Coordinates of N, CA and C in Angstrom, one line a residue:
G1301 N -5.6 29.3 6.4 CA -6.9 29.9 6.1 C -7.2 31.3 5.2
L1302 N -6.1 31.1 4.1 CA -6.4 32.0 2.8 C -7.5 31.1 2.2
R1303 N -8.9 32.2 1.5 CA -9.6 32.1 0.9 C -9.0 32.3 -0.8
L1304 N -9.2 31.3 -1.7 CA -8.8 31.9 -2.9 C -10.2 32.0 -3.9
G1305 N -10.0 32.5 -4.9 CA -10.9 32.5 -5.7 C -11.2 31.1 -6.4
D1306 N -12.7 31.3 -6.7 CA -13.1 30.2 -7.3 C -13.8 30.1 -8.5
C1307 N -14.2 31.3 -8.8 CA -15.0 31.7 -10.3 C -14.3 32.8 -10.8
V1308 N -14.7 32.8 -12.1 CA -14.4 33.8 -13.1 C -16.0 33.8 -13.8
N1309 N -15.8 35.2 -14.3 CA -17.4 35.6 -15.2 C -18.3 34.3 -15.3
G1310 N -19.1 34.0 -14.1 CA -20.1 33.3 -13.4 C -19.6 31.5 -13.9
T1311 N -18.1 31.2 -14.3 CA -17.7 29.9 -14.0 C -16.9 29.7 -13.1
C1312 N -17.5 28.4 -12.4 CA -16.8 28.2 -11.1 C -16.2 26.8 -11.3
L1313 N -15.1 26.7 -10.5 CA -14.4 25.6 -10.4 C -15.4 24.2 -9.8
P1314 N -15.0 23.2 -10.1 CA -15.8 22.2 -9.4 C -15.6 22.0 -8.0
R1315 N -14.5 22.5 -7.4 CA -13.9 22.1 -6.1 C -13.3 23.4 -5.3
P1316 N -13.2 23.7 -4.3 CA -12.3 24.8 -4.1 C -11.0 24.6 -4.5
P1317 N -10.1 25.8 -4.6 CA -8.9 25.8 -4.8 C -8.2 25.7 -3.7
R1318 N -6.8 25.2 -3.6 CA -5.9 25.0 -2.4 C -4.9 25.1 -2.6
V1319 N -4.1 25.6 -1.5 CA -2.4 25.9 -1.4 C -2.0 24.5 -1.0
V1320 N -1.0 24.0 -2.0 CA -0.3 22.9 -1.9 C 1.0 22.9 -2.5
R1321 N 1.9 22.3 -2.0 CA 3.4 22.1 -2.1 C 3.4 21.0 -3.2
V1322 N 3.7 21.7 -4.2 CA 4.2 20.4 -5.6 C 5.4 19.3 -5.2
Q1323 N 5.0 18.3 -5.3 CA 6.5 17.3 -5.4 C 7.6 17.5 -6.3
R1324 N 7.0 17.5 -7.5 CA 7.7 17.6 -8.5 C 7.3 18.3 -9.6
G1325 N 7.6 19.6 -9.8 CA 7.2 20.4 -10.7 C 8.0 20.4 -12.1
I1326 N 7.3 20.3 -13.1 CA 8.5 20.5 -14.3 C 7.8 21.6 -15.2
S1327 N 8.9 22.1 -16.1 CA 8.4 22.9 -17.3 C 8.4 22.2 -18.9
S1328 N 7.5 22.5 -19.6 CA 7.8 22.0 -20.8 C 7.7 23.7 -21.9
N1329 N 7.9 23.2 -22.9 CA 8.3 23.8 -24.1 C 6.8 24.1 -25.1
I1330 N 6.1 23.4 -24.8 CA 4.7 23.0 -25.4 C 4.0 23.5 -24.3
F1331 N 2.5 23.6 -24.5 CA 1.0 24.0 -23.9 C 1.0 22.4 -23.7
V1332 N 0.6 21.8 -22.5 CA 0.3 20.6 -22.4 C -1.3 20.4 -22.0
D1333 N -1.9 20.3 -23.4 CA -3.5 19.9 -23.0 C -3.7 18.3 -23.5
N1334 N -3.1 17.4 -23.1 CA -3.3 16.3 -23.8 C -3.1 15.3 -22.5
K1335 N -4.4 14.4 -22.1 CA -4.4 13.7 -20.6 C -3.2 12.7 -21.1
A1336 N -3.1 12.0 -21.9 CA -2.1 10.6 -22.3 C -0.7 11.4 -22.1
Y1337 N -0.5 12.6 -22.7 CA 0.8 12.9 -22.3 C 1.2 13.5 -20.8
R1338 N 0.0 13.9 -20.3 CA 0.1 14.5 -18.9 C 0.5 13.0 -18.2
E1339 N -0.2 12.3 -18.3 CA -0.1 10.7 -17.6 C 1.3 10.2 -18.1
F1340 N 1.9 10.3 -19.0 CA 3.2 9.8 -19.6 C 4.3 10.8 -18.4
L1341 N 4.2 12.1 -18.4 CA 5.3 12.7 -17.5 C 5.1 12.4 -16.5
N1342 N 3.8 12.1 -15.9 CA 3.9 11.7 -14.4 C 4.3 10.3 -14.3
S1343 N 4.1 9.3 -15.2 CA 4.6 8.0 -15.0 C 6.1 7.9 -15.3
K1344 N 6.8 9.0 -16.2 CA 8.4 9.0 -16.7 C 9.2 9.6 -15.9
F1345 N 8.4 10.8 -15.2 CA 9.3 12.1 -14.5 C 8.6 12.2 -13.2
N1346 N 7.8 11.3 -12.6 CA 7.0 11.6 -11.6 C 6.4 13.4 -11.2
A1347 N 6.1 13.6 -12.6 CA 5.8 15.1 -12.5 C 4.5 15.3 -12.0
T1348 N 4.1 16.3 -11.1 CA 3.0 16.4 -10.5 C 2.2 17.7 -11.1
A1349 N 3.3 18.6 -11.5 CA 2.5 19.8 -12.3 C 3.3 20.1 -13.5
I1350 N 3.2 20.7 -14.5 CA 3.7 21.2 -15.8 C 3.5 22.2 -15.8
D1351 N 4.4 23.2 -16.0 CA 4.3 24.7 -16.5 C 5.2 24.8 -17.7
M1352 N 5.0 26.5 -18.4 CA 5.8 26.8 -19.2 C 7.0 27.7 -18.9
E1353 N 7.2 28.0 -17.5 CA 8.2 29.5 -17.7 C 9.0 29.2 -16.7
T1354 N 8.8 28.3 -15.5 CA 9.8 28.0 -14.2 C 11.3 27.8 -14.9
A1355 N 11.0 26.7 -15.4 CA 12.3 26.5 -16.2 C 13.5 27.0 -16.1
A1356 N 12.8 28.6 -17.1 CA 13.7 29.5 -17.4 C 14.3 30.5 -16.3
V1357 N 13.3 30.5 -15.2 CA 13.7 31.4 -13.9 C 14.8 30.1 -13.4
A1358 N 14.6 29.0 -13.1 CA 15.6 28.3 -12.6 C 16.7 28.2 -12.8
L1359 N 16.7 28.1 -14.5 CA 18.2 28.1 -15.2 C 18.9 29.5 -14.6
V1360 N 18.4 30.4 -14.9 CA 18.7 31.9 -14.5 C 19.6 32.0 -13.2
C1361 N 18.7 31.4 -12.2 CA 19.2 31.6 -10.9 C 20.4 30.5 -10.5
H1362 N 20.1 29.4 -11.2 CA 21.1 28.4 -11.1 C 22.3 29.2 -11.8
Q1363 N 22.5 29.5 -12.7 CA 23.5 30.3 -13.3 C 24.5 31.1 -12.5
Q1364 N 23.4 32.0 -11.4 CA 23.8 33.0 -10.7 C 23.9 32.7 -9.3
N1365 N 23.7 31.2 -9.2 CA 24.3 30.6 -7.8 C 23.0 31.5 -6.7
M1366 N 21.8 31.4 -7.2 CA 20.4 32.0 -6.3 C 19.5 31.3 -6.1
P1367 N 19.3 31.1 -4.7 CA 18.2 30.3 -4.9 C 17.0 31.2 -5.0
F1368 N 15.9 30.3 -5.3 CA 14.5 30.4 -6.0 C 13.5 30.0 -5.2
I1369 N 12.5 30.4 -5.1 CA 11.2 29.7 -5.0 C 9.9 30.3 -6.1
A1370 N 9.2 29.5 -6.6 CA 8.3 29.4 -7.6 C 6.6 29.3 -6.9
F1371 N 6.1 30.6 -7.3 CA 4.7 30.3 -6.9 C 3.8 30.3 -8.1
R1372 N 3.5 29.5 -8.3 CA 2.5 29.0 -9.6 C 1.2 28.8 -9.3
S1373 N 0.1 29.2 -10.0 CA -1.5 28.5 -9.9 C -1.8 27.7 -11.3
L1374 N -2.2 26.4 -11.0 CA -2.5 25.8 -12.2 C -3.8 26.4 -12.5
S1375 N -4.5 26.3 -14.2 CA -5.4 26.6 -14.7 C -6.2 25.7 -15.2
D1376 N -5.3 24.3 -15.4 CA -6.5 23.7 -16.2 C -5.6 22.1 -15.6
L1377 N -6.1 21.1 -16.0 CA -5.7 19.8 -15.8 C -4.8 18.8 -16.9
A1378 N -4.6 19.8 -17.8 CA -3.6 19.3 -18.8 C -4.2 17.9 -19.8
G1379 N -5.5 18.7 -20.3 CA -6.4 17.6 -20.8 C -7.2 16.6 -20.1
G1380 N -7.0 16.5 -18.8 CA -7.8 15.8 -17.8 C -9.2 16.1 -17.0
G1381 N -9.2 17.6 -17.4 CA -10.5 18.1 -16.8 C -11.9 17.8 -17.6
S1382 N -12.5 18.9 -18.1 CA -14.0 18.9 -18.3 C -13.7 18.5 -19.8
A1383 N -14.6 18.1 -20.7 CA -14.9 18.2 -22.4 C -14.3 19.5 -22.6
L1384 N -14.4 20.6 -21.9 CA -13.9 21.8 -23.1 C -12.7 21.4 -22.8
S1385 N -11.8 22.1 -24.4 CA -10.8 21.8 -25.0 C -9.7 22.6 -24.4
N1386 N -9.8 23.6 -23.7 CA -9.0 24.0 -23.0 C -9.4 25.1 -22.0
E1387 N -9.4 24.5 -20.8 CA -10.0 25.2 -19.7 C -8.7 26.3 -19.3
A1388 N -7.7 26.4 -19.7 CA -6.8 27.5 -19.5 C -7.3 28.6 -19.7
A1389 N -7.9 28.8 -20.8 CA -8.3 30.0 -21.2 C -9.6 30.7 -20.6
S1390 N -10.2 29.6 -19.9 CA -11.3 30.3 -18.8 C -11.1 30.6 -17.9
F1391 N -9.5 29.7 -17.0 CA -9.2 30.1 -15.7 C -7.7 30.7 -15.7
A1392 N -7.4 31.4 -16.4 CA -6.0 31.8 -16.1 C -6.1 32.9 -15.6
T1393 N -7.0 33.8 -15.7 CA -6.8 35.2 -14.8 C -7.2 34.7 -13.6
L1394 N -8.2 34.0 -13.2 CA -8.3 33.4 -11.8 C -7.1 32.8 -11.2
A1395 N -6.5 32.0 -12.1 CA -5.0 31.1 -11.0 C -4.2 32.2 -11.4
A1396 N -3.9 33.5 -12.1 CA -2.9 34.2 -12.0 C -3.4 35.1 -10.8
Q1397 N -4.6 35.4 -10.3 CA -4.8 36.1 -9.4 C -4.6 35.8 -8.0
N1398 N -5.1 34.2 -7.9 CA -5.0 33.4 -7.0 C -3.1 33.1 -6.4
A1399 N -2.3 33.0 -7.8 CA -1.1 33.1 -7.2 C -0.4 34.4 -6.6
V1400 N -0.8 35.1 -7.3 CA -0.7 36.5 -6.5 C -1.0 36.9 -4.7
D1401 N -2.3 36.1 -4.4 CA -2.9 36.3 -3.1 C -1.6 35.3 -2.5
V1402 N -1.8 34.0 -2.9 CA -0.4 33.2 -2.1 C 0.8 33.7 -1.7
L1403 N 1.0 34.6 -2.8 CA 2.8 35.0 -3.0 C 2.5 36.2 -1.6
L1404 N 1.6 37.1 -1.4 CA 1.5 38.2 -1.1 C 1.3 37.9 0.9
R1405 N 0.5 36.8 0.5 CA 0.3 35.9 2.2 C 1.5 35.2 2.4
F1406 N 2.5 34.7 1.8 CA 3.6 34.3 1.8 C 4.6 35.0 2.5
I1407 N 4.7 36.6 1.7 CA 5.4 37.7 2.0 C 5.0 38.2 3.2
S1408 N 3.8 38.3 3.9 CA 3.1 38.7 4.7 C 3.9 37.8 6.1
L1409 N 3.8 36.6 6.0 CA 4.4 35.2 6.9 C 5.8 35.5 7.3
L1410 N 6.5 36.2 6.0 CA 8.0 36.2 6.7 C 8.5 37.6 7.4
S1411 N 7.7 38.3 7.4 CA 7.8 39.8 8.2 C 7.2 39.6 9.3
S1412 N 6.6 38.3 9.6 CA 6.0 38.5 11.3 C 6.7 37.4 11.9

């Protein structure tokens, strides 16, 4: 029942955002804005989401033998969206706010 934001500065997403559990997320050391490379990562590693930061958190948690959970919000389709060259520039703030909203909702469910 959580309603996520879907517009920023008058630009709206083509469909409402939703919360999903990513089956296999991977981290890249580059910003992936290339449809062919995204499709390669999906076919080679079965990756369903790509980010640039979560692997660093995972490594430190692994070294410290500490479980972790990552809440991420995707801001673009890695070259598979509209004709815009970089949708992340348009939707990064919206994605960040949606991630915070989901995290706060998750925390509230833990305490109930």
